[in-house]
Amino acid sequence: MSATERRLSDSRRPDSAESMRPAGSSDKRFRAARVSEIPPGSRKIVEVEGRSIGVYNIQGAFHALRNVCPHQGAELCKGLVTAAVVSSGPGDFRFEREGEIVRCPWHQWEFDIKTGCMVVDGKVRTKSYEVTVEKFGVSVEEDYVMIHL
């Protein structure tokens, strides 16, 4: 067990990501969690260099979003994870992509966890603004979920 692994296992703050910068590299990577800590359909919120980041496991693929709703700054990743509601017309709707949408706990704005983009119906036109949530690269290395800044 390396010194870094000991610090992780001894840590009283399991939600803090551990910096892992390879020698001679400018790539900033952080151990967010062991893969087993975030089973499919779950999430974990970690702190990385002062940023709160939600790490999601959607059917075995990891995604990371900034834990801030761009609308009014609520902790987005504490919101309900749900499905997208799709409709072909009045009175008809169905749920698709279960577990891929996070809903802001304050005003119910919905974001696609895979892209960080706000969910909108392209058929309905109203004044719109480009809205995204800061998204980070994620990889799995030796049983750890890594966040890339």
Coordinates of C-alpha atoms in Angstrom, one line a residue:
M1 CA 0.0 0.0 0.0
S2 CA 1.5 3.4 -1.0
A3 CA 1.5 6.5 1.2
T4 CA -1.3 8.0 -0.9
E5 CA -3.4 4.8 -0.5
R6 CA -2.8 4.9 3.3
R7 CA -3.9 8.5 3.4
L8 CA -7.0 7.7 1.5
S9 CA -8.0 4.8 3.7
D10 CA -7.1 6.7 6.9
S11 CA -8.9 9.9 5.8
R12 CA -11.7 11.2 8.0
R13 CA -13.0 13.1 5.0
P14 CA -13.8 10.4 2.4
D15 CA -15.4 13.0 0.1
S16 CA -12.1 14.8 -0.6
A17 CA -10.4 13.7 -3.8
E18 CA -6.7 12.9 -3.7
S19 CA -4.4 14.7 -6.2
M20 CA -2.5 12.3 -8.4
R21 CA -0.1 14.1 -10.8
P22 CA 2.3 11.8 -12.7
A23 CA 5.9 12.9 -12.5
G24 CA 6.8 15.2 -15.4
S25 CA 3.1 15.7 -16.4
S26 CA 1.0 18.8 -16.3
D27 CA -2.2 16.6 -16.2
K28 CA -4.1 17.2 -13.0
R29 CA -5.9 14.0 -11.9
F30 CA -7.7 13.3 -8.7
R31 CA -8.8 10.0 -7.1
A32 CA -12.5 10.6 -6.4
A33 CA -13.4 7.1 -5.1
R34 CA -12.9 3.4 -5.5
V35 CA -15.1 2.0 -8.3
S36 CA -16.9 -0.1 -5.7
E37 CA -18.0 3.1 -3.8
I38 CA -20.1 4.2 -6.8
P39 CA -22.2 1.3 -8.0
P40 CA -24.3 1.6 -11.2
G41 CA -27.2 4.0 -10.6
S42 CA -25.5 5.9 -7.7
R43 CA -23.4 9.0 -7.3
K44 CA -20.8 10.4 -4.9
I45 CA -20.1 14.1 -4.3
V46 CA -16.4 14.9 -3.8
E47 CA -14.3 18.1 -3.3
V48 CA -11.5 18.7 -5.8
E49 CA -9.4 21.8 -5.4
G50 CA -12.2 23.7 -3.8
R51 CA -14.8 22.5 -6.3
S52 CA -17.8 20.3 -5.4
I53 CA -18.2 17.6 -8.1
G54 CA -20.8 14.9 -8.4
V55 CA -19.5 11.6 -9.9
Y56 CA -22.2 9.4 -11.4
N57 CA -22.2 5.8 -12.5
I58 CA -24.6 5.3 -15.3
Q59 CA -24.7 1.6 -16.4
G60 CA -21.0 1.2 -15.6
A61 CA -19.8 4.5 -17.3
F62 CA -18.7 7.3 -15.0
H63 CA -19.6 11.0 -15.5
A64 CA -18.7 14.1 -13.4
L65 CA -20.6 17.3 -13.1
R66 CA -19.9 20.5 -11.2
N67 CA -22.2 20.5 -8.2
V68 CA -23.6 24.0 -9.0
C69 CA -26.8 24.7 -11.0
P70 CA -26.1 27.6 -13.4
H71 CA -29.5 29.0 -12.7
Q72 CA -29.1 30.2 -9.1
G73 CA -26.3 28.1 -7.7
A74 CA -28.1 25.3 -5.9
E75 CA -26.2 22.1 -5.2
L76 CA -27.3 20.4 -8.5
C77 CA -25.9 17.0 -7.7
K78 CA -28.1 16.7 -4.6
G79 CA -31.1 16.8 -6.9
L80 CA -33.3 13.9 -7.9
V81 CA -31.9 11.6 -10.6
T82 CA -34.6 10.6 -12.9
A83 CA -35.6 9.8 -16.5
A84 CA -36.3 12.1 -19.4
V85 CA -40.0 12.6 -20.2
V86 CA -40.7 12.3 -23.9
S87 CA -44.0 13.2 -25.6
S88 CA -45.4 12.9 -29.1
G89 CA -48.4 15.1 -28.3
P90 CA -50.9 16.1 -25.7
G91 CA -51.9 13.3 -23.3
D92 CA -49.0 11.1 -24.4
F93 CA -45.8 10.7 -22.6
R94 CA -43.2 8.1 -21.7
F95 CA -40.0 7.9 -19.7
E96 CA -36.7 7.3 -21.4
R97 CA -33.0 7.2 -20.3
E98 CA -33.8 6.3 -16.7
G99 CA -31.1 7.6 -14.3
E100 CA -29.5 9.9 -16.8
I101 CA -31.2 13.2 -15.8
V102 CA -30.5 15.2 -12.7
R103 CA -33.1 17.7 -11.5
C104 CA -32.0 20.8 -9.6
P105 CA -33.5 20.6 -6.0
W106 CA -34.4 24.3 -6.0
H107 CA -36.3 25.0 -9.3
Q108 CA -36.4 21.6 -11.0
W109 CA -34.2 22.6 -13.9
E110 CA -33.1 19.3 -15.5
F111 CA -29.7 18.4 -16.9
D112 CA -28.3 15.5 -18.9
I113 CA -25.7 13.9 -16.7
K114 CA -23.8 12.6 -19.7
T115 CA -23.4 16.0 -21.4
G116 CA -24.0 18.6 -18.7
C117 CA -26.6 20.3 -20.9
M118 CA -30.0 21.5 -19.9
V119 CA -32.8 19.2 -21.0
V120 CA -35.2 21.1 -23.4
D121 CA -37.9 20.3 -25.9
G122 CA -36.6 21.4 -29.3
K123 CA -40.1 21.8 -30.6
V124 CA -41.0 24.5 -28.2
R125 CA -39.4 27.8 -29.0
T126 CA -39.1 30.5 -26.4
K127 CA -36.3 32.9 -25.5
S128 CA -33.5 30.7 -24.6
Y129 CA -30.0 30.9 -23.2
E130 CA -27.2 28.6 -23.6
V131 CA -27.0 26.6 -20.4
T132 CA -24.5 23.9 -19.4
V133 CA -23.0 22.6 -16.3
E134 CA -19.2 22.3 -16.1
K135 CA -18.3 18.7 -17.0
F136 CA -15.0 17.0 -16.2
G137 CA -13.2 14.0 -17.8
V138 CA -13.4 10.8 -15.9
S139 CA -11.4 7.5 -16.1
V140 CA -11.0 4.4 -14.1
E141 CA -7.4 3.5 -13.1
E142 CA -6.5 0.5 -10.9
D143 CA -9.9 0.4 -9.2
Y144 CA -10.1 4.2 -8.7
V145 CA -12.5 6.6 -10.4
M146 CA -10.2 9.5 -11.5
I147 CA -11.4 13.1 -12.3
H148 CA -9.4 15.1 -14.8
L149 CA -9.3 18.9 -14.5

